[in-house]
PDB file of C-alpha atoms in Angstrom:
ATOM      1  CA  UNK A   1      20.540  -7.856 -21.604  1.00 72.00           C
ATOM      2  CA  UNK A   2      16.763  -8.086 -21.697  1.00 85.00           C
ATOM      3  CA  UNK A   3      14.459  -6.888 -18.945  1.00 93.00           C
ATOM      4  CA  UNK A   4      12.281  -9.683 -17.540  1.00 97.00           C
ATOM      5  CA  UNK A   5       9.081  -9.207 -15.532  1.00 98.00           C
ATOM      6  CA  UNK A   6       8.714 -11.766 -12.751  1.00 98.00           C
ATOM      7  CA  UNK A   7       5.760 -12.779 -10.580  1.00 98.00           C
ATOM      8  CA  UNK A   8       7.288 -15.228  -8.124  1.00 97.00           C
ATOM      9  CA  UNK A   9       4.137 -16.408  -6.380  1.00 98.00           C
ATOM     10  CA  UNK A  10       1.142 -18.002  -8.166  1.00 98.00           C
ATOM     11  CA  UNK A  11      -0.987 -20.871  -6.815  1.00 98.00           C
ATOM     12  CA  UNK A  12      -2.301 -22.881  -9.807  1.00 98.00           C
ATOM     13  CA  UNK A  13      -5.485 -24.988  -9.968  1.00 97.00           C
ATOM     14  CA  UNK A  14      -5.035 -27.371 -12.890  1.00 97.00           C
ATOM     15  CA  UNK A  15      -8.498 -28.860 -12.367  1.00 97.00           C
ATOM     16  CA  UNK A  16      -9.884 -25.598 -13.857  1.00 97.00           C
ATOM     17  CA  UNK A  17      -7.498 -25.015 -16.790  1.00 98.00           C
ATOM     18  CA  UNK A  18      -4.291 -26.315 -18.341  1.00 98.00           C
ATOM     19  CA  UNK A  19      -0.680 -25.253 -18.801  1.00 98.00           C
ATOM     20  CA  UNK A  20      -1.484 -23.583 -22.114  1.00 97.00           C
ATOM     21  CA  UNK A  21      -3.876 -21.219 -20.321  1.00 98.00           C
ATOM     22  CA  UNK A  22      -1.076 -20.159 -17.966  1.00 98.00           C
ATOM     23  CA  UNK A  23       1.394 -19.585 -20.798  1.00 97.00           C
ATOM     24  CA  UNK A  24      -1.126 -17.629 -22.844  1.00 97.00           C
ATOM     25  CA  UNK A  25      -1.879 -15.434 -19.821  1.00 98.00           C
ATOM     26  CA  UNK A  26       1.847 -14.809 -19.324  1.00 98.00           C
ATOM     27  CA  UNK A  27       2.247 -13.714 -22.958  1.00 96.00           C
ATOM     28  CA  UNK A  28      -0.876 -11.550 -22.770  1.00 97.00           C
ATOM     29  CA  UNK A  29       0.254  -9.889 -19.540  1.00 97.00           C
ATOM     30  CA  UNK A  30       3.886  -9.453 -20.578  1.00 97.00           C
ATOM     31  CA  UNK A  31       5.167 -11.583 -17.695  1.00 98.00           C
ATOM     32  CA  UNK A  32       8.337 -13.507 -18.522  1.00 98.00           C
ATOM     33  CA  UNK A  33       8.826 -15.631 -15.394  1.00 98.00           C
ATOM     34  CA  UNK A  34       6.379 -16.996 -12.826  1.00 98.00           C
ATOM     35  CA  UNK A  35       6.718 -19.198  -9.786  1.00 98.00           C
ATOM     36  CA  UNK A  36       3.972 -21.822  -9.531  1.00 98.00           C
ATOM     37  CA  UNK A  37       3.763 -22.604  -5.847  1.00 98.00           C
ATOM     38  CA  UNK A  38       2.547 -25.547  -3.851  1.00 97.00           C
ATOM     39  CA  UNK A  39       1.345 -25.059  -0.278  1.00 96.00           C
ATOM     40  CA  UNK A  40       3.264 -27.070   2.321  1.00 97.00           C
ATOM     41  CA  UNK A  41       4.487 -29.438  -0.395  1.00 95.00           C
ATOM     42  CA  UNK A  42       6.636 -29.544  -3.499  1.00 97.00           C
ATOM     43  CA  UNK A  43       4.361 -29.780  -6.574  1.00 97.00           C
ATOM     44  CA  UNK A  44       6.977 -29.156  -9.285  1.00 98.00           C
ATOM     45  CA  UNK A  45       6.964 -32.719 -10.653  1.00 97.00           C
ATOM     46  CA  UNK A  46       3.189 -32.432 -11.153  1.00 97.00           C
ATOM     47  CA  UNK A  47       3.652 -29.052 -12.833  1.00 98.00           C
ATOM     48  CA  UNK A  48       6.265 -30.468 -15.213  1.00 98.00           C
ATOM     49  CA  UNK A  49       3.839 -33.220 -16.233  1.00 97.00           C
ATOM     50  CA  UNK A  50       1.221 -30.585 -17.041  1.00 98.00           C
ATOM     51  CA  UNK A  51       3.652 -28.545 -19.144  1.00 98.00           C
ATOM     52  CA  UNK A  52       4.915 -31.645 -20.948  1.00 97.00           C
ATOM     53  CA  UNK A  53       1.394 -31.874 -22.425  1.00 97.00           C
ATOM     54  CA  UNK A  54       1.881 -28.618 -24.349  1.00 97.00           C
ATOM     55  CA  UNK A  55       1.782 -29.083 -28.119  1.00 94.00           C
ATOM     56  CA  UNK A  56       2.705 -26.971 -31.151  1.00 92.00           C
ATOM     57  CA  UNK A  57       3.419 -24.102 -31.400  1.00 93.00           C
ATOM     58  CA  UNK A  58       5.002 -24.472 -27.959  1.00 96.00           C
ATOM     59  CA  UNK A  59       8.322 -26.153 -27.256  1.00 96.00           C
ATOM     60  CA  UNK A  60       9.081 -27.232 -23.692  1.00 97.00           C
ATOM     61  CA  UNK A  61      12.339 -28.059 -21.934  1.00 97.00           C
ATOM     62  CA  UNK A  62      12.786 -28.412 -18.198  1.00 97.00           C
ATOM     63  CA  UNK A  63      15.024 -29.421 -15.331  1.00 97.00           C
ATOM     64  CA  UNK A  64      14.477 -29.701 -11.576  1.00 96.00           C
ATOM     65  CA  UNK A  65      14.381 -25.914 -11.060  1.00 98.00           C
ATOM     66  CA  UNK A  66      12.710 -24.377 -14.117  1.00 98.00           C
ATOM     67  CA  UNK A  67      10.577 -25.015 -17.189  1.00 98.00           C
ATOM     68  CA  UNK A  68      11.262 -23.107 -20.409  1.00 98.00           C
ATOM     69  CA  UNK A  69       8.420 -22.620 -22.881  1.00 98.00           C
ATOM     70  CA  UNK A  70       9.098 -21.185 -26.348  1.00 96.00           C
ATOM     71  CA  UNK A  71       6.412 -20.175 -28.873  1.00 92.00           C
ATOM     72  CA  UNK A  72       6.563 -19.934 -32.671  1.00 87.00           C
ATOM     73  CA  UNK A  73       8.190 -16.488 -32.422  1.00 85.00           C
ATOM     74  CA  UNK A  74      10.982 -17.913 -30.228  1.00 85.00           C
ATOM     75  CA  UNK A  75       9.750 -15.838 -27.292  1.00 90.00           C
ATOM     76  CA  UNK A  76      10.624 -17.622 -24.066  1.00 96.00           C
ATOM     77  CA  UNK A  77       8.700 -17.872 -20.818  1.00 97.00           C
ATOM     78  CA  UNK A  78       9.931 -19.583 -17.634  1.00 98.00           C
ATOM     79  CA  UNK A  79       8.199 -21.403 -14.771  1.00 98.00           C
ATOM     80  CA  UNK A  80      10.115 -21.637 -11.492  1.00 98.00           C
ATOM     81  CA  UNK A  81       9.970 -24.314  -8.802  1.00 98.00           C
ATOM     82  CA  UNK A  82       8.409 -22.637  -5.747  1.00 98.00           C
ATOM     83  CA  UNK A  83       6.904 -23.777  -2.465  1.00 98.00           C
ATOM     84  CA  UNK A  84       5.116 -21.911   0.327  1.00 98.00           C
ATOM     85  CA  UNK A  85       5.461 -23.399   3.804  1.00 98.00           C
ATOM     86  CA  UNK A  86       3.828 -22.568   7.126  1.00 97.00           C
ATOM     87  CA  UNK A  87       6.357 -22.469   9.965  1.00 96.00           C
ATOM     88  CA  UNK A  88       6.222 -22.512  13.747  1.00 92.00           C
ATOM     89  CA  UNK A  89       5.375 -19.074  15.064  1.00 88.00           C
ATOM     90  CA  UNK A  90       3.006 -18.318  12.192  1.00 92.00           C
ATOM     91  CA  UNK A  91       5.416 -17.070   9.538  1.00 97.00           C
ATOM     92  CA  UNK A  92       5.227 -18.394   5.981  1.00 98.00           C
ATOM     93  CA  UNK A  93       8.380 -19.098   3.979  1.00 98.00           C
ATOM     94  CA  UNK A  94       8.616 -19.016   0.197  1.00 98.00           C
ATOM     95  CA  UNK A  95      11.341 -21.256  -1.213  1.00 98.00           C
ATOM     96  CA  UNK A  96      12.388 -20.746  -4.828  1.00 97.00           C
ATOM     97  CA  UNK A  97      14.352 -23.804  -5.895  1.00 96.00           C
ATOM     98  CA  UNK A  98      15.142 -27.139  -4.280  1.00 96.00           C
ATOM     99  CA  UNK A  99      12.726 -27.768  -1.395  1.00 96.00           C
ATOM    100  CA  UNK A 100      14.524 -30.769   0.079  1.00 94.00           C
ATOM    101  CA  UNK A 101      14.448 -30.631   3.859  1.00 96.00           C
ATOM    102  CA  UNK A 102      11.733 -27.956   4.055  1.00 97.00           C
ATOM    103  CA  UNK A 103       9.052 -29.099   6.499  1.00 95.00           C
ATOM    104  CA  UNK A 104       5.630 -27.767   7.410  1.00 95.00           C
ATOM    105  CA  UNK A 105       5.389 -26.453  11.003  1.00 94.00           C
ATOM    106  CA  UNK A 106       9.184 -26.553  11.371  1.00 96.00           C
ATOM    107  CA  UNK A 107      11.062 -23.705  13.043  1.00 96.00           C
ATOM    108  CA  UNK A 108      11.552 -20.849  10.592  1.00 97.00           C
ATOM    109  CA  UNK A 109      15.314 -20.759  11.129  1.00 97.00           C
ATOM    110  CA  UNK A 110      15.634 -24.473  10.389  1.00 97.00           C
ATOM    111  CA  UNK A 111      13.674 -24.146   7.153  1.00 98.00           C
ATOM    112  CA  UNK A 112      15.742 -21.142   6.080  1.00 98.00           C
ATOM    113  CA  UNK A 113      18.920 -23.123   6.746  1.00 98.00           C
ATOM    114  CA  UNK A 114      17.562 -26.030   4.704  1.00 98.00           C
ATOM    115  CA  UNK A 115      16.772 -23.687   1.808  1.00 98.00           C
ATOM    116  CA  UNK A 116      20.172 -21.997   1.926  1.00 98.00           C
ATOM    117  CA  UNK A 117      21.944 -25.375   2.012  1.00 97.00           C
ATOM    118  CA  UNK A 118      20.664 -26.066  -1.523  1.00 96.00           C
ATOM    119  CA  UNK A 119      21.284 -22.484  -2.771  1.00 96.00           C
ATOM    120  CA  UNK A 120      17.553 -21.865  -2.937  1.00 98.00           C
ATOM    121  CA  UNK A 121      16.115 -18.363  -2.632  1.00 98.00           C
ATOM    122  CA  UNK A 122      14.287 -17.909   0.685  1.00 98.00           C
ATOM    123  CA  UNK A 123      11.679 -15.177   1.160  1.00 98.00           C
ATOM    124  CA  UNK A 124       9.479 -14.404   4.174  1.00 98.00           C
ATOM    125  CA  UNK A 125       5.951 -14.356   2.779  1.00 98.00           C
ATOM    126  CA  UNK A 126       3.668 -11.414   3.824  1.00 98.00           C
ATOM    127  CA  UNK A 127       5.862 -10.995   6.934  1.00 98.00           C
ATOM    128  CA  UNK A 128       3.538  -8.647   8.861  1.00 98.00           C
ATOM    129  CA  UNK A 129       0.416 -10.828   8.499  1.00 97.00           C
ATOM    130  CA  UNK A 130      -0.431 -13.246  11.332  1.00 93.00           C
ATOM    131  CA  UNK A 131      -2.123 -16.631  10.845  1.00 90.00           C
ATOM    132  CA  UNK A 132      -5.531 -15.058  11.580  1.00 83.00           C
ATOM    133  CA  UNK A 133      -4.751 -12.344   8.962  1.00 89.00           C
ATOM    134  CA  UNK A 134      -4.381  -9.606  11.590  1.00 90.00           C
ATOM    135  CA  UNK A 135      -1.089  -7.763  12.178  1.00 94.00           C
ATOM    136  CA  UNK A 136       1.700  -9.732  13.822  1.00 96.00           C
ATOM    137  CA  UNK A 137       2.544  -8.992  17.449  1.00 93.00           C
ATOM    138  CA  UNK A 138       5.308  -6.655  18.613  1.00 94.00           C
ATOM    139  CA  UNK A 139       7.154  -9.756  19.808  1.00 95.00           C
ATOM    140  CA  UNK A 140       7.097 -11.200  16.306  1.00 96.00           C
ATOM    141  CA  UNK A 141       8.163  -7.868  14.819  1.00 97.00           C
ATOM    142  CA  UNK A 142      11.237  -7.994  17.082  1.00 97.00           C
ATOM    143  CA  UNK A 143      11.813 -11.618  16.065  1.00 97.00           C
ATOM    144  CA  UNK A 144      11.615 -10.607  12.399  1.00 98.00           C
ATOM    145  CA  UNK A 145      14.200  -7.867  12.889  1.00 98.00           C
ATOM    146  CA  UNK A 146      16.559 -10.334  14.568  1.00 98.00           C
ATOM    147  CA  UNK A 147      15.990 -12.839  11.777  1.00 98.00           C
ATOM    148  CA  UNK A 148      16.857 -10.264   9.100  1.00 98.00           C
ATOM    149  CA  UNK A 149      19.969  -9.310  11.054  1.00 98.00           C
ATOM    150  CA  UNK A 150      21.051 -12.954  11.349  1.00 98.00           C
ATOM    151  CA  UNK A 151      20.398 -13.622   7.650  1.00 98.00           C
ATOM    152  CA  UNK A 152      21.710 -10.339   6.272  1.00 98.00           C
ATOM    153  CA  UNK A 153      21.981 -10.604   2.454  1.00 98.00           C
ATOM    154  CA  UNK A 154      20.619 -14.167   2.584  1.00 98.00           C
ATOM    155  CA  UNK A 155      16.825 -13.776   2.743  1.00 98.00           C
ATOM    156  CA  UNK A 156      14.264 -11.378   1.263  1.00 98.00           C
ATOM    157  CA  UNK A 157      10.818 -10.080   2.263  1.00 98.00           C
ATOM    158  CA  UNK A 158       7.600 -10.129   0.230  1.00 98.00           C
ATOM    159  CA  UNK A 159       5.260  -7.243  -0.668  1.00 98.00           C
ATOM    160  CA  UNK A 160       1.955  -9.019  -1.248  1.00 98.00           C
ATOM    161  CA  UNK A 161      -0.727  -8.207  -3.834  1.00 98.00           C
ATOM    162  CA  UNK A 162      -3.485  -9.685  -1.633  1.00 98.00           C
ATOM    163  CA  UNK A 163      -2.878  -7.424   1.401  1.00 97.00           C
ATOM    164  CA  UNK A 164      -5.457  -4.863   0.245  1.00 97.00           C
ATOM    165  CA  UNK A 165      -5.380  -1.801   2.567  1.00 96.00           C
ATOM    166  CA  UNK A 166      -9.032  -0.815   2.077  1.00 94.00           C
ATOM    167  CA  UNK A 167     -10.297  -4.264   3.089  1.00 92.00           C
ATOM    168  CA  UNK A 168      -8.021  -4.333   6.127  1.00 90.00           C
ATOM    169  CA  UNK A 169      -9.149  -0.854   7.146  1.00 88.00           C
ATOM    170  CA  UNK A 170     -12.789  -1.934   6.867  1.00 89.00           C
ATOM    171  CA  UNK A 171     -12.256  -5.034   9.014  1.00 83.00           C
ATOM    172  CA  UNK A 172     -10.386  -2.996  11.624  1.00 84.00           C
ATOM    173  CA  UNK A 173     -13.109  -0.343  11.788  1.00 78.00           C
ATOM    174  CA  UNK A 174     -16.016  -2.807  11.931  1.00 79.00           C
ATOM    175  CA  UNK A 175     -14.636  -5.318  14.404  1.00 73.00           C
ATOM    176  CA  UNK A 176     -11.313  -4.495  15.999  1.00 74.00           C
ATOM    177  CA  UNK A 177     -11.945  -1.046  17.444  1.00 70.00           C
ATOM    178  CA  UNK A 178     -14.568  -2.564  19.771  1.00 66.00           C
ATOM    179  CA  UNK A 179     -12.306  -5.494  20.667  1.00 61.00           C
ATOM    180  CA  UNK A 180      -9.511  -3.098  21.615  1.00 64.00           C
ATOM    181  CA  UNK A 181     -11.862  -1.319  24.026  1.00 57.00           C
ATOM    182  CA  UNK A 182     -12.156  -4.557  26.012  1.00 62.00           C
ATOM    183  CA  UNK A 183      -8.416  -5.187  26.000  1.00 57.00           C
ATOM    184  CA  UNK A 184      -7.978  -7.367  22.912  1.00 65.00           C
ATOM    185  CA  UNK A 185      -4.876  -6.054  21.156  1.00 72.00           C
ATOM    186  CA  UNK A 186      -5.817  -6.994  17.604  1.00 82.00           C
ATOM    187  CA  UNK A 187      -5.363  -4.779  14.573  1.00 86.00           C
ATOM    188  CA  UNK A 188      -5.810  -4.989  10.809  1.00 90.00           C
ATOM    189  CA  UNK A 189      -3.629  -2.322   9.211  1.00 93.00           C
ATOM    190  CA  UNK A 190      -1.807  -1.745   5.918  1.00 96.00           C
ATOM    191  CA  UNK A 191       0.752  -4.525   6.345  1.00 97.00           C
ATOM    192  CA  UNK A 192       2.553  -3.685   3.110  1.00 98.00           C
ATOM    193  CA  UNK A 193       3.065  -0.148   4.427  1.00 98.00           C
ATOM    194  CA  UNK A 194       4.396  -1.609   7.667  1.00 98.00           C
ATOM    195  CA  UNK A 195       6.784  -3.710   5.581  1.00 98.00           C
ATOM    196  CA  UNK A 196       7.977  -0.626   3.689  1.00 98.00           C
ATOM    197  CA  UNK A 197       8.618   1.214   6.975  1.00 98.00           C
ATOM    198  CA  UNK A 198      10.385  -1.847   8.364  1.00 98.00           C
ATOM    199  CA  UNK A 199      12.562  -2.029   5.247  1.00 98.00           C
ATOM    200  CA  UNK A 200      13.631   1.566   5.907  1.00 98.00           C
ATOM    201  CA  UNK A 201      14.637   0.642   9.460  1.00 98.00           C
ATOM    202  CA  UNK A 202      16.663  -2.310   8.165  1.00 98.00           C
ATOM    203  CA  UNK A 203      18.509  -0.030   5.735  1.00 98.00           C
ATOM    204  CA  UNK A 204      19.286   2.430   8.533  1.00 98.00           C
ATOM    205  CA  UNK A 205      20.864  -0.491  10.408  1.00 98.00           C
ATOM    206  CA  UNK A 206      22.780  -1.586   7.273  1.00 98.00           C
ATOM    207  CA  UNK A 207      20.802  -4.840   7.053  1.00 98.00           C
ATOM    208  CA  UNK A 208      20.189  -6.067   3.509  1.00 98.00           C
ATOM    209  CA  UNK A 209      16.859  -7.916   3.301  1.00 98.00           C
ATOM    210  CA  UNK A 210      15.450  -6.827  -0.071  1.00 98.00           C
ATOM    211  CA  UNK A 211      11.711  -6.407  -0.623  1.00 98.00           C
ATOM    212  CA  UNK A 212      10.291  -8.141  -3.698  1.00 98.00           C
ATOM    213  CA  UNK A 213       6.714  -7.756  -4.918  1.00 98.00           C
ATOM    214  CA  UNK A 214       4.508 -10.592  -6.137  1.00 98.00           C
ATOM    215  CA  UNK A 215       0.796 -11.217  -6.499  1.00 98.00           C
ATOM    216  CA  UNK A 216       0.318 -14.389  -4.398  1.00 98.00           C
ATOM    217  CA  UNK A 217      -2.416 -15.134  -6.939  1.00 98.00           C
ATOM    218  CA  UNK A 218      -4.820 -17.950  -6.083  1.00 97.00           C
ATOM    219  CA  UNK A 219      -5.889 -18.707  -9.643  1.00 98.00           C
ATOM    220  CA  UNK A 220      -8.952 -20.896  -9.050  1.00 96.00           C
ATOM    221  CA  UNK A 221     -10.457 -20.173 -12.475  1.00 97.00           C
ATOM    222  CA  UNK A 222      -9.072 -19.452 -15.932  1.00 98.00           C
ATOM    223  CA  UNK A 223     -10.275 -15.846 -15.637  1.00 98.00           C
ATOM    224  CA  UNK A 224      -8.131 -15.412 -12.520  1.00 98.00           C
ATOM    225  CA  UNK A 225      -5.042 -15.924 -14.688  1.00 98.00           C
ATOM    226  CA  UNK A 226      -5.688 -12.454 -16.137  1.00 98.00           C
ATOM    227  CA  UNK A 227      -4.266 -11.115 -12.850  1.00 98.00           C
ATOM    228  CA  UNK A 228      -0.829 -12.722 -13.234  1.00 98.00           C
ATOM    229  CA  UNK A 229       1.798 -10.046 -12.728  1.00 98.00           C
ATOM    230  CA  UNK A 230      -0.437  -7.630 -10.795  1.00 98.00           C
ATOM    231  CA  UNK A 231       2.582  -7.197  -8.522  1.00 98.00           C
ATOM    232  CA  UNK A 232       5.995  -8.030  -9.945  1.00 98.00           C
ATOM    233  CA  UNK A 233       9.659  -7.158 -10.200  1.00 98.00           C
ATOM    234  CA  UNK A 234      11.793  -6.423 -13.258  1.00 98.00           C
ATOM    235  CA  UNK A 235      15.386  -7.608 -13.699  1.00 98.00           C
ATOM    236  CA  UNK A 236      17.840  -7.436 -16.602  1.00 97.00           C
ATOM    237  CA  UNK A 237      18.767 -10.992 -17.554  1.00 96.00           C
ATOM    238  CA  UNK A 238      21.236 -12.053 -20.262  1.00 95.00           C
ATOM    239  CA  UNK A 239      20.638 -15.140 -22.403  1.00 93.00           C
ATOM    240  CA  UNK A 240      23.512 -17.055 -20.803  1.00 93.00           C
ATOM    241  CA  UNK A 241      21.888 -16.529 -17.395  1.00 96.00           C
ATOM    242  CA  UNK A 242      18.877 -18.536 -18.611  1.00 95.00           C
ATOM    243  CA  UNK A 243      20.762 -21.574 -19.884  1.00 95.00           C
ATOM    244  CA  UNK A 244      19.474 -23.735 -17.030  1.00 97.00           C
ATOM    245  CA  UNK A 245      17.263 -23.468 -13.992  1.00 97.00           C
ATOM    246  CA  UNK A 246      20.370 -23.290 -11.816  1.00 97.00           C
ATOM    247  CA  UNK A 247      21.899 -20.461 -13.869  1.00 97.00           C
ATOM    248  CA  UNK A 248      18.621 -18.528 -13.835  1.00 97.00           C
ATOM    249  CA  UNK A 249      18.159 -18.983 -10.086  1.00 96.00           C
ATOM    250  CA  UNK A 250      21.746 -17.883  -9.376  1.00 97.00           C
ATOM    251  CA  UNK A 251      21.344 -14.779 -11.534  1.00 97.00           C
ATOM    252  CA  UNK A 252      18.035 -13.789  -9.938  1.00 97.00           C
ATOM    253  CA  UNK A 253      19.409 -14.176  -6.421  1.00 97.00           C
ATOM    254  CA  UNK A 254      22.558 -12.184  -7.113  1.00 98.00           C
ATOM    255  CA  UNK A 255      20.699  -9.293  -8.709  1.00 98.00           C
ATOM    256  CA  UNK A 256      18.045  -9.136  -6.010  1.00 98.00           C
ATOM    257  CA  UNK A 257      20.591  -9.057  -3.200  1.00 98.00           C
ATOM    258  CA  UNK A 258      22.609  -6.458  -5.151  1.00 98.00           C
ATOM    259  CA  UNK A 259      19.343  -4.452  -5.442  1.00 98.00           C
ATOM    260  CA  UNK A 260      19.571  -4.509  -9.241  1.00 98.00           C
ATOM    261  CA  UNK A 261      15.843  -4.713  -9.894  1.00 98.00           C
ATOM    262  CA  UNK A 262      12.657  -2.631 -10.010  1.00 98.00           C
ATOM    263  CA  UNK A 263       9.503  -3.218  -7.968  1.00 98.00           C
ATOM    264  CA  UNK A 264       6.035  -2.848  -9.518  1.00 98.00           C
ATOM    265  CA  UNK A 265       3.329  -2.827  -6.841  1.00 98.00           C
ATOM    266  CA  UNK A 266      -0.322  -3.603  -7.421  1.00 98.00           C
ATOM    267  CA  UNK A 267      -3.360  -5.086  -5.695  1.00 98.00           C
ATOM    268  CA  UNK A 268      -5.842  -7.619  -7.038  1.00 98.00           C
ATOM    269  CA  UNK A 269      -9.478  -6.440  -7.281  1.00 98.00           C
ATOM    270  CA  UNK A 270     -11.473  -6.799  -4.082  1.00 96.00           C
ATOM    271  CA  UNK A 271     -14.059  -8.941  -5.909  1.00 96.00           C
ATOM    272  CA  UNK A 272     -11.352 -11.447  -6.876  1.00 97.00           C
ATOM    273  CA  UNK A 273      -9.999 -11.522  -3.321  1.00 96.00           C
ATOM    274  CA  UNK A 274     -13.445 -12.268  -1.909  1.00 93.00           C
ATOM    275  CA  UNK A 275     -14.672 -14.852  -4.415  1.00 95.00           C
ATOM    276  CA  UNK A 276     -11.412 -16.617  -5.332  1.00 95.00           C
ATOM    277  CA  UNK A 277      -9.736 -16.520  -1.938  1.00 95.00           C
ATOM    278  CA  UNK A 278     -11.612 -15.350   1.158  1.00 91.00           C
ATOM    279  CA  UNK A 279     -14.877 -17.242   0.633  1.00 92.00           C
ATOM    280  CA  UNK A 280     -13.298 -20.547  -0.575  1.00 92.00           C
ATOM    281  CA  UNK A 281     -10.767 -20.481   2.271  1.00 87.00           C
ATOM    282  CA  UNK A 282     -13.491 -19.687   4.806  1.00 82.00           C
ATOM    283  CA  UNK A 283     -15.657 -22.569   3.578  1.00 86.00           C
ATOM    284  CA  UNK A 284     -12.674 -24.939   3.648  1.00 76.00           C
ATOM    285  CA  UNK A 285     -11.860 -23.982   7.234  1.00 72.00           C
ATOM    286  CA  UNK A 286     -15.495 -24.458   8.268  1.00 63.00           C
ATOM    287  CA  UNK A 287     -15.484 -27.973   6.753  1.00 57.00           C
ATOM    288  CA  UNK A 288     -12.285 -28.836   8.614  1.00 63.00           C
ATOM    289  CA  UNK A 289     -13.773 -27.622  11.879  1.00 53.00           C
ATOM    290  CA  UNK A 290     -16.961 -29.655  11.328  1.00 51.00           C
ATOM    291  CA  UNK A 291     -14.892 -32.762  10.560  1.00 50.00           C
ATOM    292  CA  UNK A 292     -12.806 -32.192  13.695  1.00 52.00           C
ATOM    293  CA  UNK A 293     -15.925 -31.898  15.863  1.00 54.00           C
ATOM    294  CA  UNK A 294     -17.537 -35.093  14.562  1.00 57.00           C
ATOM    295  CA  UNK A 295     -14.416 -37.264  14.834  1.00 52.00           C
ATOM    296  CA  UNK A 296     -14.935 -40.093  17.356  1.00 49.00           C
ATOM    297  CA  UNK A 297     -13.306 -39.471  20.725  1.00 45.00           C
ATOM    298  CA  UNK A 298     -11.297 -41.934  22.797  1.00 40.00           C
TER     299      UNK A 298
END
């Protein structure tokens, strides 16, 4: 058995760097397995094409679920097929594996069923964060509890490296305290802490929805790759469990649901969050709103 460090949730930007940059960052950071995720679409075929460009000293083999990269020292690194999908009700679903039948804006239960039908690993992404980045409502908290009860030992929950408590506290203090005085029930709190408390409640009710940690890294530049593995999990994996993407996926799922793993929590720097995520996303949303307003009517 060898212990593998895994960061399940990385959003790549191949217009800024190449596959070699990702692999080199994985070796430098001591991360053995990453999930390179598309948003509302399956990008794994595109990722495989990028990794097929790797040259000596790297050797590459792949299938529909994983890419294996080996260097001159025979040290292996793995890339998993991952997708992040927005669902009705505001929840995001991470699907590790076959994404056939997963649809944007579909009901969360339907997308979970589609993922489970192909033996994929389904995880509720940052479950206590609403679409506007505030805390989810009490109604959605109750929905989440019912979902975990219905999918006991079938789905997991994500601890997210971008949910920085200090930033959330600042937003809540600057803006939300005044809004609450006029009746707007909006709050920005430590959503990872809420997840940890929620996980305790699930355990008290004998509901097994494991919490995994990942970075959710939006790696817009090559320098951002230095943050791979900021949040991760560690699992003992034997060589025979890595013989194929299917074998690796099966092993990871079994050990996570059997709670045979360690969680390593960590947050990205606030400067990275602002310049590689918050500002680009804000600008993109502004452009979309401008385009919507100038579309011809009728």
